[in-house]
Coordinates of C-alpha atoms and ligand atoms in Angstrom, one line a residue:
X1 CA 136.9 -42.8 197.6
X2 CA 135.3 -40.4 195.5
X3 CA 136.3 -40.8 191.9
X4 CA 135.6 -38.8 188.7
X5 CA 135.4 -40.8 185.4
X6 CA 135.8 -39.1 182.1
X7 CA 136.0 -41.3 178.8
X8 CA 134.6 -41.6 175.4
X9 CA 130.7 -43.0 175.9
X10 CA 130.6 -45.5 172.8
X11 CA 131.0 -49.2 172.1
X12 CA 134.4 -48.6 171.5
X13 CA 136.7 -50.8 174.2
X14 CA 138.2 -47.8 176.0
X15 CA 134.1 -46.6 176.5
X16 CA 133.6 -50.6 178.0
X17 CA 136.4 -50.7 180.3
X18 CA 136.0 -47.0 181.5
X19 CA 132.1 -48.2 182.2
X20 CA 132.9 -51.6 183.7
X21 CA 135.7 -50.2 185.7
X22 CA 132.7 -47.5 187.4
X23 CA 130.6 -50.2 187.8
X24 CA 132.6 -52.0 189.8
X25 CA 134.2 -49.5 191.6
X26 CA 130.5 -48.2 193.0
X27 CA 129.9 -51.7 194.0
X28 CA 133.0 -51.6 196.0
X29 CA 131.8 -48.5 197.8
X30 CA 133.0 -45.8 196.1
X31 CA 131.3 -42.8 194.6
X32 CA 131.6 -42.1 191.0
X33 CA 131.3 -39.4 189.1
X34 CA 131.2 -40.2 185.1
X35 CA 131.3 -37.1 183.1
X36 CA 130.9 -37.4 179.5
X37 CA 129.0 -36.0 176.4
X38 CA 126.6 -38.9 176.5
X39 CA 125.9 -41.7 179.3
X40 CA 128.6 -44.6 178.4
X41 CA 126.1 -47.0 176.4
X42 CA 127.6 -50.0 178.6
X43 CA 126.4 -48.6 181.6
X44 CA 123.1 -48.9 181.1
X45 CA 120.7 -47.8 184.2
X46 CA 122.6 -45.8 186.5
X47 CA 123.7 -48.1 189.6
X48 CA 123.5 -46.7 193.0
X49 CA 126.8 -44.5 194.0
X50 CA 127.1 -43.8 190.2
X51 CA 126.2 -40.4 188.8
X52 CA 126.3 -39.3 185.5
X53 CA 126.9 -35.6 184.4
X54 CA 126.4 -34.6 180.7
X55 CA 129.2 -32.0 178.9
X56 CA 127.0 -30.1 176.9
X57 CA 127.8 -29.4 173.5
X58 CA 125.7 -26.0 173.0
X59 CA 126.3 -24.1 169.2
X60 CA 127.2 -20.5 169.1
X61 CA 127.0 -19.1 165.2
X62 CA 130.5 -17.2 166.1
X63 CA 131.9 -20.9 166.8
X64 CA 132.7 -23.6 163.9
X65 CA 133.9 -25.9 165.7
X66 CA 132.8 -26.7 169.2
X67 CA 135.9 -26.7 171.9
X68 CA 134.6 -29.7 173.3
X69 CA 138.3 -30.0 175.3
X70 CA 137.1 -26.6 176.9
X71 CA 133.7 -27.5 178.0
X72 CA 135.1 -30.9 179.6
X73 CA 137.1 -29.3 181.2
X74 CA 135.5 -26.8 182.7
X75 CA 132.9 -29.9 183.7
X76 CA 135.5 -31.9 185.7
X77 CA 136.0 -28.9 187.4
X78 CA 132.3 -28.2 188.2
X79 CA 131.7 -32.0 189.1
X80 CA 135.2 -31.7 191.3
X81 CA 133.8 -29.2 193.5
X82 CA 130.0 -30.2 193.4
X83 CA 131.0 -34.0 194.2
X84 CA 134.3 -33.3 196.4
X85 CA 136.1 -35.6 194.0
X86 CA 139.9 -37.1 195.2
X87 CA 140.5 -39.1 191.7
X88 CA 139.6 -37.8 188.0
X89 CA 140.3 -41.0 186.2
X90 CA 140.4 -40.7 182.2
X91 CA 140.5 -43.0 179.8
X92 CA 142.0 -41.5 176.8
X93 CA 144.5 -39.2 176.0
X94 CA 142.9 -36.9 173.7
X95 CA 141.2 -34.6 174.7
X96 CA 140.3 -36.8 178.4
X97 CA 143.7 -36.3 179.8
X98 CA 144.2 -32.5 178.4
X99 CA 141.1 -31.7 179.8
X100 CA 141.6 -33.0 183.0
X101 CA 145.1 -31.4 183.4
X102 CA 143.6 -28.4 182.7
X103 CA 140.6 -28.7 185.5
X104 CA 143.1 -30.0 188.6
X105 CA 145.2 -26.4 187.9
X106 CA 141.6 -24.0 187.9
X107 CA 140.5 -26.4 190.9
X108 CA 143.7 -26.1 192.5
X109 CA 142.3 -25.0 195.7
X110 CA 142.0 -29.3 195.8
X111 CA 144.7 -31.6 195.5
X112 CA 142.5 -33.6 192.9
X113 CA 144.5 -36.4 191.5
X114 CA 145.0 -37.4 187.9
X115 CA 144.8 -41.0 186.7
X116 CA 145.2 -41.2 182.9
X117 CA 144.3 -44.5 181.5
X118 CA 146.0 -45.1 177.9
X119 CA 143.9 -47.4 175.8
X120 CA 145.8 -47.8 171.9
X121 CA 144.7 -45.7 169.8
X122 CA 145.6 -43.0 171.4
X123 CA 148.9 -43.8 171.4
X124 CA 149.2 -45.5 168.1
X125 CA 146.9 -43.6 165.6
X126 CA 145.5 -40.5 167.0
X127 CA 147.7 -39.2 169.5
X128 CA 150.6 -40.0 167.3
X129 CA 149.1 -37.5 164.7
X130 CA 151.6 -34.3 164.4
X131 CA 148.7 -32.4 165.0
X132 CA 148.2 -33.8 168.4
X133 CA 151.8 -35.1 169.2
X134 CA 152.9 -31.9 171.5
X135 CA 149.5 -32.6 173.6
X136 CA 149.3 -35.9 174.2
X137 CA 153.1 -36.3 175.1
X138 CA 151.8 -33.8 177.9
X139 CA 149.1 -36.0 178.8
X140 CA 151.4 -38.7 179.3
X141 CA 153.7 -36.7 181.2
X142 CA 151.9 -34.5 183.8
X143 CA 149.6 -36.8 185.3
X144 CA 149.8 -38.0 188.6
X145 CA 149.8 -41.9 187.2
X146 CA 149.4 -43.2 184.4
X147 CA 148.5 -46.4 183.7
X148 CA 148.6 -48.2 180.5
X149 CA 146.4 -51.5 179.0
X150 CA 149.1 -54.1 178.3
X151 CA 152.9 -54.1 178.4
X152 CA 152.9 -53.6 174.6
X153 CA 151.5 -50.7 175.1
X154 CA 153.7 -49.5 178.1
X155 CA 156.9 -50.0 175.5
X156 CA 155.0 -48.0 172.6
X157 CA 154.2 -45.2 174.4
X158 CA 157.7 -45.0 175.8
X159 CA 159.1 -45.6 172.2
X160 CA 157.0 -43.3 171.0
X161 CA 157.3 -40.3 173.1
X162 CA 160.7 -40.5 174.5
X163 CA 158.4 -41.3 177.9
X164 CA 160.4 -42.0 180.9
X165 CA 158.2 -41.6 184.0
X166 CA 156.6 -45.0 185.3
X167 CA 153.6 -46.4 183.9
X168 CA 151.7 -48.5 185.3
X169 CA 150.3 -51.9 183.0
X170 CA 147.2 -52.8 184.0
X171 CA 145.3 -55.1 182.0
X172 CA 141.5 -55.0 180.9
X173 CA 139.0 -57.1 182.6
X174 CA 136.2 -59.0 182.8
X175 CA 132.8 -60.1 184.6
X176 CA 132.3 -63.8 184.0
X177 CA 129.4 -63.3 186.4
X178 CA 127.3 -61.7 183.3
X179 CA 128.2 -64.5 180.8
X180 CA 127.3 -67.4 183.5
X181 CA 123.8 -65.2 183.6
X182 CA 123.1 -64.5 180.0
X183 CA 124.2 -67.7 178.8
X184 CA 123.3 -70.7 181.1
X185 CA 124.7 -73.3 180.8
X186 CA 127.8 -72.0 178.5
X187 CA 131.0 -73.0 180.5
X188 CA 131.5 -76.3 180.0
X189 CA 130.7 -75.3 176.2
X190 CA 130.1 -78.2 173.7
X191 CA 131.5 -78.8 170.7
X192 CA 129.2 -76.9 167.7
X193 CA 126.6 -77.9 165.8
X194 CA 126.2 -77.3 162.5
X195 CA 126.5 -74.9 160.8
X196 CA 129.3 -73.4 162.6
X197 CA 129.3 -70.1 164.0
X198 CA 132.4 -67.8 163.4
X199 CA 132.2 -64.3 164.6
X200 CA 133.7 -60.8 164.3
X201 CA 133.1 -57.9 166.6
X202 CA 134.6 -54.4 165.7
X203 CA 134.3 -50.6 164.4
X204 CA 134.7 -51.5 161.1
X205 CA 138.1 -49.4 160.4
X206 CA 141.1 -50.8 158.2
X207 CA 142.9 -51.4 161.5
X208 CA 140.5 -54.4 162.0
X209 CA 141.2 -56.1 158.4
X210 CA 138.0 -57.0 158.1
X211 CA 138.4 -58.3 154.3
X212 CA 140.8 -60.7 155.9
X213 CA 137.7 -61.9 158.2
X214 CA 135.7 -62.4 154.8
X215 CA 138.4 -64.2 153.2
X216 CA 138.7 -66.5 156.3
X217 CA 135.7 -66.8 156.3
X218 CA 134.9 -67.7 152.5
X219 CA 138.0 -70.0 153.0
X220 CA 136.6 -72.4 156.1
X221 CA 133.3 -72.7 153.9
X222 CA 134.6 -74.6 151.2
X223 CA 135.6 -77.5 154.1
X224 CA 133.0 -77.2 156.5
X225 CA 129.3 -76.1 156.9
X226 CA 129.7 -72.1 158.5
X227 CA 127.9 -68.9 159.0
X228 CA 129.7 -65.6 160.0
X229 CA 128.0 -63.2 162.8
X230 CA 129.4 -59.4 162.1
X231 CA 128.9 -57.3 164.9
X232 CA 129.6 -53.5 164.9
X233 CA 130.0 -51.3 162.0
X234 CA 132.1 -48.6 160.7
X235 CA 133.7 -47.6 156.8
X236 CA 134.9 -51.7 155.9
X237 CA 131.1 -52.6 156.4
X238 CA 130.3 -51.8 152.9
X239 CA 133.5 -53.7 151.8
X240 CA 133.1 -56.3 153.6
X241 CA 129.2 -56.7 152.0
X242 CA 131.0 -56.9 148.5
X243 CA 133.7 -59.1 149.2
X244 CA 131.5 -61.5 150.6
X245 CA 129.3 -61.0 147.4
X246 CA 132.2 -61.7 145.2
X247 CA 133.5 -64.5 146.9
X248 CA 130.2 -66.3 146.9
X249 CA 128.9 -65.9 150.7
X250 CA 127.1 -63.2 151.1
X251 CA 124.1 -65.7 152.0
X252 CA 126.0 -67.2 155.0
X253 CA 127.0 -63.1 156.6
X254 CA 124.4 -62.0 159.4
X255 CA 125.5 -58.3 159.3
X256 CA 124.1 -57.1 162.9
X257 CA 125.1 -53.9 163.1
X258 CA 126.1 -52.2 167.1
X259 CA 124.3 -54.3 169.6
X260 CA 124.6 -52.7 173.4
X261 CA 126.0 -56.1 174.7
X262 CA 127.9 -58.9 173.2
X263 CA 127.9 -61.6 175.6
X264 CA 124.3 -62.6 174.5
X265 CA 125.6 -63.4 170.6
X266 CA 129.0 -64.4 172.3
X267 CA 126.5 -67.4 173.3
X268 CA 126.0 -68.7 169.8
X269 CA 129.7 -68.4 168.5
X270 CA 132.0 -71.1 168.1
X271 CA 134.9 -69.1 167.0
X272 CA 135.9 -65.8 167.3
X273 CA 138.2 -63.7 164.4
X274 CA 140.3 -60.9 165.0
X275 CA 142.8 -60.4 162.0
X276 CA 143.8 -57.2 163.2
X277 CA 146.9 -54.9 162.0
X278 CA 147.2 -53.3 165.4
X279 CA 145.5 -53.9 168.9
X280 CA 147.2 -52.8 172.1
X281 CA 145.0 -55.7 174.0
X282 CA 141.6 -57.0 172.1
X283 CA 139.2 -56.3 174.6
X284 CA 137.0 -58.6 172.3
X285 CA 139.0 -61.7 172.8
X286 CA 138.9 -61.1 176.6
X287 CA 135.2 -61.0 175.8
X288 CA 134.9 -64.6 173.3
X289 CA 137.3 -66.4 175.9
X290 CA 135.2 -65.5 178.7
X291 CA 132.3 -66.9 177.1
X292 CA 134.7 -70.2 176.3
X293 CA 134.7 -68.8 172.6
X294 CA 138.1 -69.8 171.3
X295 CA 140.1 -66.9 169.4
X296 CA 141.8 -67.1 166.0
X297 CA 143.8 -63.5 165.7
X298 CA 146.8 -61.9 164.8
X299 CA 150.0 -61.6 166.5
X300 CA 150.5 -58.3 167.3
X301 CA 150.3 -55.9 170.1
X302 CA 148.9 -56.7 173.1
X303 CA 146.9 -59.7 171.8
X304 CA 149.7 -62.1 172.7
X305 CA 149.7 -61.2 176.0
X306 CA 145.6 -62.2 176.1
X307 CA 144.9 -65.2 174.0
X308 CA 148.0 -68.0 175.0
X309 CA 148.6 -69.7 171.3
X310 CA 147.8 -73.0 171.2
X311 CA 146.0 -72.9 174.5
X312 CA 142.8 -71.0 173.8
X313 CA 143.3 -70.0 170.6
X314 CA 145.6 -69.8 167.6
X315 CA 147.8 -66.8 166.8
X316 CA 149.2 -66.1 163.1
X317 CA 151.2 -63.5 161.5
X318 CA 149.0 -59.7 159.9
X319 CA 147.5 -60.9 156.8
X320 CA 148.2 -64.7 157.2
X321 CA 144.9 -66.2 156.0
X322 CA 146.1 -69.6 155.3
X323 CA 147.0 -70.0 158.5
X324 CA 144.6 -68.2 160.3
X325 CA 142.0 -70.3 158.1
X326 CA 143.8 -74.0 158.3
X327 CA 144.0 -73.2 162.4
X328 CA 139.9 -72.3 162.5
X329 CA 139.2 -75.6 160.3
X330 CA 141.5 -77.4 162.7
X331 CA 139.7 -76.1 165.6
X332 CA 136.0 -76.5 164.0
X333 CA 136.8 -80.1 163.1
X334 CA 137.6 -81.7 166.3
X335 CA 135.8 -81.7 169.0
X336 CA 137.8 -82.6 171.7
X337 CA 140.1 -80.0 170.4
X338 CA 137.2 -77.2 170.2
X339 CA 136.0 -78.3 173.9
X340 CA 139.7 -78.2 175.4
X341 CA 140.7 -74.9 173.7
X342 CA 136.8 -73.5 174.7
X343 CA 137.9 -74.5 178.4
X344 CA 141.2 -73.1 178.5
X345 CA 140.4 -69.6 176.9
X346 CA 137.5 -69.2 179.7
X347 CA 139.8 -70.4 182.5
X348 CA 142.4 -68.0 181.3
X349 CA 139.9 -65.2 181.1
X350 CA 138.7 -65.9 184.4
X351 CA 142.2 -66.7 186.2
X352 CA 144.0 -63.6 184.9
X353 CA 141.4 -61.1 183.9
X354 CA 138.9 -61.0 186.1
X355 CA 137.5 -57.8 187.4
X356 CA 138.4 -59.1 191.2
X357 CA 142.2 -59.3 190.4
X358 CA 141.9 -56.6 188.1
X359 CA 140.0 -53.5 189.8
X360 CA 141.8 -53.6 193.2
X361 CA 145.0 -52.7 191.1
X362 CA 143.4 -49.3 190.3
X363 CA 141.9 -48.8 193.7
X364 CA 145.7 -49.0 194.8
X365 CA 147.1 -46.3 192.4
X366 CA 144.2 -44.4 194.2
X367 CA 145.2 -45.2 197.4
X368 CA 148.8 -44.7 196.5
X369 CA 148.1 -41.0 195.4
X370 CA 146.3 -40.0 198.0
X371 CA 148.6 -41.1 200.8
X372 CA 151.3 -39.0 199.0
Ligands
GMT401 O1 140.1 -49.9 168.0 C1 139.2 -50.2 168.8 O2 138.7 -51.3 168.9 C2 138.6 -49.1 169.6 C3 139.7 -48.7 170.6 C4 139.2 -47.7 171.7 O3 139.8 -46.7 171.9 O4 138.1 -47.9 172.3 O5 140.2 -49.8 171.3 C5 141.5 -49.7 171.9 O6 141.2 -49.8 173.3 C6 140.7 -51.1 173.7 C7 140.4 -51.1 175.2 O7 141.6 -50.9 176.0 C8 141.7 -52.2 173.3 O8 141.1 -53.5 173.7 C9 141.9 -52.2 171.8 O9 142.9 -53.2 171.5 C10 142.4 -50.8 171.4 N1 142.4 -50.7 169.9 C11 143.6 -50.6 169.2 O10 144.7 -50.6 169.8 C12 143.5 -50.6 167.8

């Protein structure tokens, strides 16, 4: 098949999965077309079917603002006709599904089909916006599938929209093939050494409570011997810098800033933290358990439906520290326990989330489209 990709190029998780989910689909055969402002960062070097073409963002004194939504779409369309494209496949609602409603009606002389991927955020915080809201309930509504990242998010978007039309859930995945490469030999993981080595990976917004990681954090120090890997960065990181100050551990916080891929520092964690208010799935759990990291994280959204409590990981209520802290001592503490959660969150990752169950279920909505 020849399939269009359109999606926001960052670090962000919608940017991994819209990257990964080219990747794989190129190595399957198909063409792909990504179309973007930038070259998704996770993609690195351009594999072979892959092709890359760049929205440009060009000033005009007359304009203020840019209509970046204008100039995507009038890409897709260019790309549609230059690369004979069957699929556009977005990952976003705003502006990725507008746009590409807008290209399938000016390239109408082609029956391109739309695939809108919803990822969270889009739903949750931005699309929800009354700024937005009239668009992105069209975005929802007029494509020719749309599928969404966990069935959390399937129920919010209907709850939120009034939607009705199917959606199809299909979860984010994963490669354990680059964590077996980068991190030889990780999986069977053994118990840490000290100190012990929580992590955090995120933008940095207040979605991610990142003062609750610190507190955690500050928290497990006073029983054990601990450092804390931050990776990403965003408006918290300054907050997070003081708190730590304040609380007495700014010595023990590595503050990494974006790093391209995780799975390398994934290989010197012991425990991952992800206190989040909201998450539709946690794309950086998937991440930690593939690399036999367990998870300590709140329970909300989509994360139940990734990290099994109790199994591979320990889930608490938004803002619980206590808990969250007593249940990363716990795990920290006892070996056996660390090694049989560290085993179970990889086998989970592997057994439920990996790309090869995962991708064929978006090659069928292709499929299923273009035999209508
Ligand atoms: O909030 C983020 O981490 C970024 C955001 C994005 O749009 O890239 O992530 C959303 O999509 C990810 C991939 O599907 C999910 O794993 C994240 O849970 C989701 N973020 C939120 O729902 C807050």
């Amino acid at each position: 098949m020849r399939i269009g990709i359109s999606c926001y190029p960052t670090h962000g998780g919608s940017g991994v999965v819209a990257s990964e989910l080219g990747r794989h689909l190129a190595e399957r055969g198909h063409e792909v077309a990504f179309i973007s402002y930038a070259t998704p960062l996770r993609l690195g070097e351009l594999p072979p079917r892959v092709s890359f073409h760049e929205v440009e963002i060009e000033r005009y004194p007359l304009l203020k603002n840019f209509p970046y939504t204008l100039a995507l779409a009038s890409k897709m369309v260019e790309v549609a006709r230059m690369k004979d494209l069957q699929i556009l496949h977005v990952h976003y609602a705003i502006p990725f599904g507008a746009a590409a409603l807008l290209a399938k009606q000016i390239a109408s002389e082609r029956d391109l089909k739309v695939v809108t991927t919803l990822h969270g955020t889009d739903i949750t915080l931005v699309g929800n916006n009354a700024s937005f809201k009239p668009v992105t309930t069209l975005t929802i509504e007029k494509p020719d599938a749309v599928t969404a990242v966990s069935r959390y998010l399937e129920r919010e978007t209907r709850s939120q929209f009034g939607i009705t039309r199917p959606i199809d859930v299909i979860y984010n995945f994963t490669d354990p093939r680059r964590y077996e490469n980068e991190v030889p030999p990780c999986i069977p993981r053994k118990c840490h050494t000290d100190p012990a080595t929580l992590i955090h990976i995120s933008n940095f917004r207040p979605v991610k409570r990142i003062g609750d990681v610190i507190r955690i954090f500050a928290r497990v120090c006073t029983k054990l011997d601990a450092e804390l890997i931050l990776v990403g960065d965003g408006p918290e990181a300054p907050v997070a810098e003081m708190l730590a100050t304040q609380l007495g551990v700014r010595d023990k916080v590595t503050f990494l800033g974006v790093v391209d891929r995780v799975a390398p520092i994934l290989k010197k964690a012991d425990l991952l933290l992800l206190p989040s208010e909201s998450e539709s799935f946690g794309m950086v759990a998937l991440e930690a358990m593939t690399s036999g990291v367990p998870v300590i994280a709140s329970n909300i959204g989509g994360i139940p439906e990734v990290v099994e409590h109790g199994v591979g990981g320990y889930l608490a209520s938004v803002g619980d520290v206590d808990q969250m802290t007593t249940d990363a001592v716990r795990l920290l503490s006892d070996c056996d326990l660390w090694e049989s959660f560290s085993a179970a969150a990889r086998k989970r990752a592997v057994e439920i989330f990996s790309y090869e169950r995962i991708v064929p279920q978006y090659e069928a909505i292709y499929e299923r489209l273009l035999s209508n």
